[in-house]
Short mmCIF file of C-alpha atoms in Angstrom, two decimals:
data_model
loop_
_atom_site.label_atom_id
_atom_site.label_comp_id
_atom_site.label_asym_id
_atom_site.label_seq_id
_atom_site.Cartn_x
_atom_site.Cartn_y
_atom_site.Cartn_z
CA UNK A 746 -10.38 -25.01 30.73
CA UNK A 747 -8.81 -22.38 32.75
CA UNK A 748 -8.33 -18.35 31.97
CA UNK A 749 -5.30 -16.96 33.63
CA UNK A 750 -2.56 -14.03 33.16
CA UNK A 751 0.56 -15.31 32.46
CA UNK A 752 3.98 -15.69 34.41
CA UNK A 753 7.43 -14.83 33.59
CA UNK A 754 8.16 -18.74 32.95
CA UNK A 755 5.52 -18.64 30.36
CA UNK A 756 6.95 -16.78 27.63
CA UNK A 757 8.66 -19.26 25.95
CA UNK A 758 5.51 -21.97 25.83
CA UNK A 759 3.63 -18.38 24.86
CA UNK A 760 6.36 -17.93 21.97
CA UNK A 761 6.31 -22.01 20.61
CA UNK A 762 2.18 -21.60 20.83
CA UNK A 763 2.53 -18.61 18.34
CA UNK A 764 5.04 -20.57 15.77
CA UNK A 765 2.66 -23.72 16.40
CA UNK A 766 -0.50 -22.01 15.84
CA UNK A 767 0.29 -19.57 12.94
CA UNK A 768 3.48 -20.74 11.31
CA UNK A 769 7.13 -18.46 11.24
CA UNK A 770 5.55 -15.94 8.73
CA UNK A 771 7.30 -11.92 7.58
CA UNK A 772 5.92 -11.40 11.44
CA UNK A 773 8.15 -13.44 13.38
CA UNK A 774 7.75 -14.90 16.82
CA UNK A 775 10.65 -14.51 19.28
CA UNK A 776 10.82 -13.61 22.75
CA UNK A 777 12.50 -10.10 21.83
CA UNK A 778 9.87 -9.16 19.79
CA UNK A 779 7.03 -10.12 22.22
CA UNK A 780 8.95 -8.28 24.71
CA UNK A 781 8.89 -5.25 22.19
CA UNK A 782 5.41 -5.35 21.56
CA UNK A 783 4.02 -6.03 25.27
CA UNK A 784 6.21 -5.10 27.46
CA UNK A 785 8.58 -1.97 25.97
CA UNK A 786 5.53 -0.46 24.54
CA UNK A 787 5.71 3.03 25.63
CA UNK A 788 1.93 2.95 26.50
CA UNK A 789 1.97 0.48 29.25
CA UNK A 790 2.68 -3.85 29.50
CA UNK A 791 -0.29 -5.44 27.56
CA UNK A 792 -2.83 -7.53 29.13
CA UNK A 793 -2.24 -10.76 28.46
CA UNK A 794 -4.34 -14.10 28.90
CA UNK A 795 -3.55 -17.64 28.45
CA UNK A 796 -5.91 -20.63 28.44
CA UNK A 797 -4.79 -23.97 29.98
CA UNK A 798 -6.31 -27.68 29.71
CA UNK A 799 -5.17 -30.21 31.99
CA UNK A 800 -1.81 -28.40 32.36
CA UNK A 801 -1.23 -27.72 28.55
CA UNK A 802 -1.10 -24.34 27.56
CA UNK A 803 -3.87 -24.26 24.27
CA UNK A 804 -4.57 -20.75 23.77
CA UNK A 805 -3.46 -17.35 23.93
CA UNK A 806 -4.83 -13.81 23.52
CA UNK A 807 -2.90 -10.67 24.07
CA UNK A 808 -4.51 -6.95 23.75
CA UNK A 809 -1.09 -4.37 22.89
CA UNK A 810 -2.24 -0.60 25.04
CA UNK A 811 -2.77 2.28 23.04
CA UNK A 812 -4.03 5.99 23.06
CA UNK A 813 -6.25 7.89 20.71
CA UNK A 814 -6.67 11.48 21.73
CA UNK A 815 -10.05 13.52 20.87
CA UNK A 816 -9.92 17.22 21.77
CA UNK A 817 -8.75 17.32 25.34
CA UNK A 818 -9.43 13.45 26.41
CA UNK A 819 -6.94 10.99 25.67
CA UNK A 820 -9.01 7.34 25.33
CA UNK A 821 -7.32 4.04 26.39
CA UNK A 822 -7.37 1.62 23.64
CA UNK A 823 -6.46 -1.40 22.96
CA UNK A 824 -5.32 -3.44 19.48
CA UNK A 825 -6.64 -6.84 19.59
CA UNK A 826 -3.26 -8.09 18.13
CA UNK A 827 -1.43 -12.06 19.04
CA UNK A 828 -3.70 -14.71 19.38
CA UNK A 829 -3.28 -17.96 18.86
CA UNK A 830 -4.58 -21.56 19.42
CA UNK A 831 -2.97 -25.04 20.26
CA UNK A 832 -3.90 -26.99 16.60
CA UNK A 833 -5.13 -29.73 18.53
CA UNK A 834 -7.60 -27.58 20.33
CA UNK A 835 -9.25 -25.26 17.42
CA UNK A 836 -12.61 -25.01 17.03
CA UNK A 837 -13.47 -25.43 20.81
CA UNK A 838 -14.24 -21.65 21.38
CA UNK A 839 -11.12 -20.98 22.83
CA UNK A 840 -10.08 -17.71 20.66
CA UNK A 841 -13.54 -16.65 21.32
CA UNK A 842 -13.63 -17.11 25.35
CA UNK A 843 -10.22 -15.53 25.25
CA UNK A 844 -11.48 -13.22 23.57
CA UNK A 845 -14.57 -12.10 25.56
CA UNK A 846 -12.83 -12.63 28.98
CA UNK A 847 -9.96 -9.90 28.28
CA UNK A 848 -12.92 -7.60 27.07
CA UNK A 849 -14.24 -8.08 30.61
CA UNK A 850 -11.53 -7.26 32.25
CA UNK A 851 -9.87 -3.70 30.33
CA UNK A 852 -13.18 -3.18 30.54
CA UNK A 853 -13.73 -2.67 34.39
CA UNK A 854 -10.54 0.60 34.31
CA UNK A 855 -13.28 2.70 32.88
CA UNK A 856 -14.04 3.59 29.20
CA UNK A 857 -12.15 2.51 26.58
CA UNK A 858 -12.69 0.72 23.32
CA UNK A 859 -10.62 -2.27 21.24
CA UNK A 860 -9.54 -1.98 17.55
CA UNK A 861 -7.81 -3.79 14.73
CA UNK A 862 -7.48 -4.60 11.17
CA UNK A 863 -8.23 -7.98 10.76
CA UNK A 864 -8.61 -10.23 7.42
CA UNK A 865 -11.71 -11.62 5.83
CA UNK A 866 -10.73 -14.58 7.48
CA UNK A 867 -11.08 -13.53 11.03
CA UNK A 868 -12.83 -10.32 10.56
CA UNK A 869 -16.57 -12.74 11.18
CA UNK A 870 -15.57 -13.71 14.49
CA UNK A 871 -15.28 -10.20 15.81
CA UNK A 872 -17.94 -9.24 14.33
CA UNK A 873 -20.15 -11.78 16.29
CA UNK A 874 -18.42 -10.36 19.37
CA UNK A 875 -19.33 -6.80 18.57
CA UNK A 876 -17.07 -5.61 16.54
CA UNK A 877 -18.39 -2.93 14.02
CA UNK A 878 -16.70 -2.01 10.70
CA UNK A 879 -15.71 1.49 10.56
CA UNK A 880 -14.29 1.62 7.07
CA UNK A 881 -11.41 0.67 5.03
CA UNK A 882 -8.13 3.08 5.74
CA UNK A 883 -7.67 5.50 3.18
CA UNK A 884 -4.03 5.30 1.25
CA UNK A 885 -2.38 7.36 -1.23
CA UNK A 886 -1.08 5.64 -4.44
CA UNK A 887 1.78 7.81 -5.73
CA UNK A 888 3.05 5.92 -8.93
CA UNK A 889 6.75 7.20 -9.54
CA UNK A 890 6.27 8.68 -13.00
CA UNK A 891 8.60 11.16 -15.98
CA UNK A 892 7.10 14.17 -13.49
CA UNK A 893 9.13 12.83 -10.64
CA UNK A 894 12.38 12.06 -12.91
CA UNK A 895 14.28 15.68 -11.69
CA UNK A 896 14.58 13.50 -8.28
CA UNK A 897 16.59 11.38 -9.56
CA UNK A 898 19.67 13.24 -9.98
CA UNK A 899 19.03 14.51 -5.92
CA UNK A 900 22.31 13.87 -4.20
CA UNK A 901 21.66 15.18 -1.37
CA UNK A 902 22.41 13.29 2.22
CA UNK A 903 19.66 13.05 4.62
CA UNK A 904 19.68 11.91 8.30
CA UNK A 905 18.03 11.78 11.32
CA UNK A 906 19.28 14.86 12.74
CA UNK A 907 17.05 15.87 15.00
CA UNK A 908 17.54 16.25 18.86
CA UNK A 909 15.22 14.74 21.16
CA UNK A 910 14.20 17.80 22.55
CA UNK A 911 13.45 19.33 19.41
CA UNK A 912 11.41 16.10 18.63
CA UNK A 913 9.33 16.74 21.73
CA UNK A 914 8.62 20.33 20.45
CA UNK A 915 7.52 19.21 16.76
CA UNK A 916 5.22 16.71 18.08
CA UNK A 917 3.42 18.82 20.54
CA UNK A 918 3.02 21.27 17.38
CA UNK A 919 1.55 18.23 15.64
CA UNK A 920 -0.57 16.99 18.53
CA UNK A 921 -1.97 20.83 18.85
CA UNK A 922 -2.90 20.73 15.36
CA UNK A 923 -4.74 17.45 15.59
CA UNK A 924 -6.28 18.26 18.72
CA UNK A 925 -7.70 21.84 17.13
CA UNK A 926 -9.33 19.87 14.35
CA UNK A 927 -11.21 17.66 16.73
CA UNK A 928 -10.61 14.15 15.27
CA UNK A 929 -9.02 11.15 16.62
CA UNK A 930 -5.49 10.26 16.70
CA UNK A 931 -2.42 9.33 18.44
CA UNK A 932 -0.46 11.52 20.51
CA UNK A 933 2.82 11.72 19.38
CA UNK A 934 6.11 11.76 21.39
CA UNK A 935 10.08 11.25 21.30
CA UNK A 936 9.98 7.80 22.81
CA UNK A 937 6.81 6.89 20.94
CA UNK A 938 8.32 7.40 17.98
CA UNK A 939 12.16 5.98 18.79
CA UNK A 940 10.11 2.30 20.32
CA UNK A 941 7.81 2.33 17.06
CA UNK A 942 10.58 2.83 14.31
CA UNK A 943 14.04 3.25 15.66
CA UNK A 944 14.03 0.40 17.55
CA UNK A 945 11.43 -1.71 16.10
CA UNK A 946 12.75 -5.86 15.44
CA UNK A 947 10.67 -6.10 13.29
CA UNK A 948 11.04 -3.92 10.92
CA UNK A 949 14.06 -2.06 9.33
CA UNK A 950 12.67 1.92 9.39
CA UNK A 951 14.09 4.59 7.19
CA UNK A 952 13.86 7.40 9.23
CA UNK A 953 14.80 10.90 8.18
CA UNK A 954 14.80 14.23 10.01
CA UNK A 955 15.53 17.99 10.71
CA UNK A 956 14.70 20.31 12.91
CA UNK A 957 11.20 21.01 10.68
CA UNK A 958 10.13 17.23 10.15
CA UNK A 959 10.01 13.55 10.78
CA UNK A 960 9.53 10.67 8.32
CA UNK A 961 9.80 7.20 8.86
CA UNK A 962 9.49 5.19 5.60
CA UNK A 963 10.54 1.28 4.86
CA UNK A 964 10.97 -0.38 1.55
CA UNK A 965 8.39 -2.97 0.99
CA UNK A 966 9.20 -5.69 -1.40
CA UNK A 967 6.19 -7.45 -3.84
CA UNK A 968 6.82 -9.82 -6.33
CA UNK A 969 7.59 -7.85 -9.28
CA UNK A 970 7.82 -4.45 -7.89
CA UNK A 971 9.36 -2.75 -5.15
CA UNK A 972 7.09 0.03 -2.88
CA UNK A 973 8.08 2.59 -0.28
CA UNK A 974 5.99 2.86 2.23
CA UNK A 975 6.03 6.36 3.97
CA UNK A 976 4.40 5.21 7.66
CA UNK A 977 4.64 8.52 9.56
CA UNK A 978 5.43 12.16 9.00
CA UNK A 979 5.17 14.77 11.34
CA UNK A 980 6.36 18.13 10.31
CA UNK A 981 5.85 22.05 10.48
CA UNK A 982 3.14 22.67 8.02
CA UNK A 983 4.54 25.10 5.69
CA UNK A 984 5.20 24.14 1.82
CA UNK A 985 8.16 24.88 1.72
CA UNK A 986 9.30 22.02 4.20
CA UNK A 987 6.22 19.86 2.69
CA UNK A 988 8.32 20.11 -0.26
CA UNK A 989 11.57 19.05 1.30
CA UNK A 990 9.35 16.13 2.13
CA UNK A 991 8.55 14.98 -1.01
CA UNK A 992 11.68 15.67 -2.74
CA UNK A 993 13.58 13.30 -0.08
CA UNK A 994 11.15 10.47 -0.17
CA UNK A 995 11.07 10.78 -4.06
CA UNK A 996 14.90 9.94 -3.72
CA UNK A 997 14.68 7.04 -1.37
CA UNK A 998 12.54 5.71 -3.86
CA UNK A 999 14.81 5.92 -6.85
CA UNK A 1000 17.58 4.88 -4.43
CA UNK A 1001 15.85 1.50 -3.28
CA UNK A 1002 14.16 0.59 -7.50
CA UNK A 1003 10.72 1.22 -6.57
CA UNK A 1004 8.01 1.78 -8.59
CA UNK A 1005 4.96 3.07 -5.94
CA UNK A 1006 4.95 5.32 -2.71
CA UNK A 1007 2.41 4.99 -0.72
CA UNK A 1008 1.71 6.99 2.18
CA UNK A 1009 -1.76 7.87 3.88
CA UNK A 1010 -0.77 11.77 4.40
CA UNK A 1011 -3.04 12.82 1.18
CA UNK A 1012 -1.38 16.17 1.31
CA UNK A 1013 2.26 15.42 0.69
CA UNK A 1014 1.85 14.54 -3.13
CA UNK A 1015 0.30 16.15 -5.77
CA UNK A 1016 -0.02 13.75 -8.60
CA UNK A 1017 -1.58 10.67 -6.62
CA UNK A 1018 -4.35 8.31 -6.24
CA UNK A 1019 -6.14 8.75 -3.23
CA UNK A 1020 -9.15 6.16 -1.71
CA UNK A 1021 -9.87 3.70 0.35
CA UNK A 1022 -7.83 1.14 -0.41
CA UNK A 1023 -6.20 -0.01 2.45
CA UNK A 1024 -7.65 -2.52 5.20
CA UNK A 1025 -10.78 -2.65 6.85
CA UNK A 1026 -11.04 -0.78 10.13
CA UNK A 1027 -13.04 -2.35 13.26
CA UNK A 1028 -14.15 -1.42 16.44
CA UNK A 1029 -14.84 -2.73 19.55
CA UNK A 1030 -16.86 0.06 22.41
CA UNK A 1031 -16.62 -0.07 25.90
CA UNK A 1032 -17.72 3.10 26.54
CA UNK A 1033 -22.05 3.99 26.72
CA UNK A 1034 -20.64 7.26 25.44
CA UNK A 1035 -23.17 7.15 22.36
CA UNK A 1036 -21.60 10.68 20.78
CA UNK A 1037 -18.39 9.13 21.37
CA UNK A 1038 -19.41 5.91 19.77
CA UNK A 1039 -20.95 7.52 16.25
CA UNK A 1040 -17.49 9.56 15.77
CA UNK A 1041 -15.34 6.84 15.85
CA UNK A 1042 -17.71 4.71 13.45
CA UNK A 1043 -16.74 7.52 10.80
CA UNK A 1044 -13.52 6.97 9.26
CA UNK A 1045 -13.57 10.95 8.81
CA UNK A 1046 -12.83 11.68 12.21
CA UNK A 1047 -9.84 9.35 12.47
CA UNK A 1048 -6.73 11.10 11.37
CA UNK A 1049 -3.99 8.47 11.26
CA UNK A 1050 -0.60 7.71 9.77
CA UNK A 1051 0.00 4.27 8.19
CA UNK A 1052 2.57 3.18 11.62
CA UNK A 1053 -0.51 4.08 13.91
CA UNK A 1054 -2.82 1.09 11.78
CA UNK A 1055 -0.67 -1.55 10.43
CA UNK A 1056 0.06 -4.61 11.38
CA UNK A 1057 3.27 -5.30 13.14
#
């Protein structure tokens, strides 16, 4: 079997090994969307690695860049997102010497570490590559209830009004903050935040703004229920514009039928169930930074929105 980076030619045997190996699911596989997620991505072109037996591509294994900022240093990170194996070829170790050879090689640009969400199903198979469980995310619950019936008579119009410059100035407010309180998260920025939501394929984004805030919210549809999902909001903090907030996302709710917000800023509602609910967190160190290493194993110092975790 042979390890190698990919060529251009390769992405559409890369895309047909991804519909082969995992099916056309709610996270579809086309070229523009790989193109979106590796090569658009605002934090640099993935690294990418393909395995190849006697000429047939069999396996795939793609690590999406990202950044995590603690106090003044800004870690390179990786999500240990599209993988995939030819069906013919599972259970041969491929998805694990994949695996273990991309490690090797982010691995030799310094410190850094690997993270992701993964099921029960695949969750063992990091482990046994040294992947430790940090937690599972925390999420708000906030069932839409009588208390939240003044909302629906809101007719106000919201849009995303917001210049780009003035963008750039409320997220360096909200990276400060973060950065004061000394936990991890992601440094937030205009073009971040247009590539993650305003442009995303894969997902149709509600996003609402103003000079004070920025939310970016989707309507997620279950079986019997529908939820809105608030996925980022970065604002002044004053409670007056908190309250702005809430009384716009309480009206997208009524708007779209649904019966649950969720959002994991535990601030922004009052009447809410908060926990961890959401999916298990794991890491992946490539750092001897030991001090480093036993913050980032406590979901406490991890201050996140839903966008910066879930799957996509």
């Amino acid at each position: 079997m042979i390890i190698r980076a990919p060529h251009l030619e390769d992405q559409a045997a890369i895309i047909e090994l991804l519909q082969l190996s995992l099916g056309e699911s709610k996270l579809k596989k086309t070229q523009t969307i790989w193109e979106f997620k590796h090569i658009k991505n605002p934090f640099g072109v993935s690294p990418v690695f393909l395995a190849e037996e006697n000429t047939i591509l069999v396996g795939i294994r793609a690590f999406m860049q990202w950044s995590w900022q603690l106090g003044d240093i800004v870690w390179t990170s990786y999500r240990a997102v599209d993988t995939g194996t030819h069906p013919d070829y599972q259970g041969k170790g491929i998805f694990k010497n994949l695996t273990l050879y991309a490690l090797d090689y982010v691995s030799q640009f310094g410190d850094c570490f690997v993270f992701n969400t993964p099921n029960d199903k695949s969750r063992p198979g990091y482990l046994k590559m040294g992947w430790q469980e940090v937690s599972k995310i925390k999420v708000a619950f906030v069932p839409i209830s009588i208390f939240s019936l003044s909302y629906l008579f809101n007719k106000k119009k919201y849009e995303n009004s917001i210049s780009e410059f003035q963008l750039e100035q409320l997220c360096s407010i909200h990276n400060s903050n973060l950065k004061s309180k000394n936990v991890l998260f992601t440094p937030k920025s205009a073009a971040y935040l247009k590539w993650r939501y305003q442009e995303n394929p894969l997902q149709d984004y509600i996003v609402v703004s103003t000079s004070d805030y920025y939310v970016a919210m989707y309507v997620k549809k279950h079986r019997f229920f529908n939820e809105l999902r608030v996925v980022e909001t970065i604002s002044v903090f004053d409670a007056k514009i908190r309250s702005h907030i809430r009384s716009m996302v309480y009206q997208y709710a009524f708007q779209n039928c649904c019966f649950l917000i969720t959002t994991s800023d535990k601030e922004l509602f009052i009447f809410r169930i908060y926990g961890s609910y959401g999916p298990k967190l794991t890491f992946k160190s490539l750092t001897p930074s030991d001090a480093f290493i036993a913050k980032a194993l406590d979901i406490k110092n991890w201050s996140y929105s839903l966008g910066d975790l879930e799957l996509f």
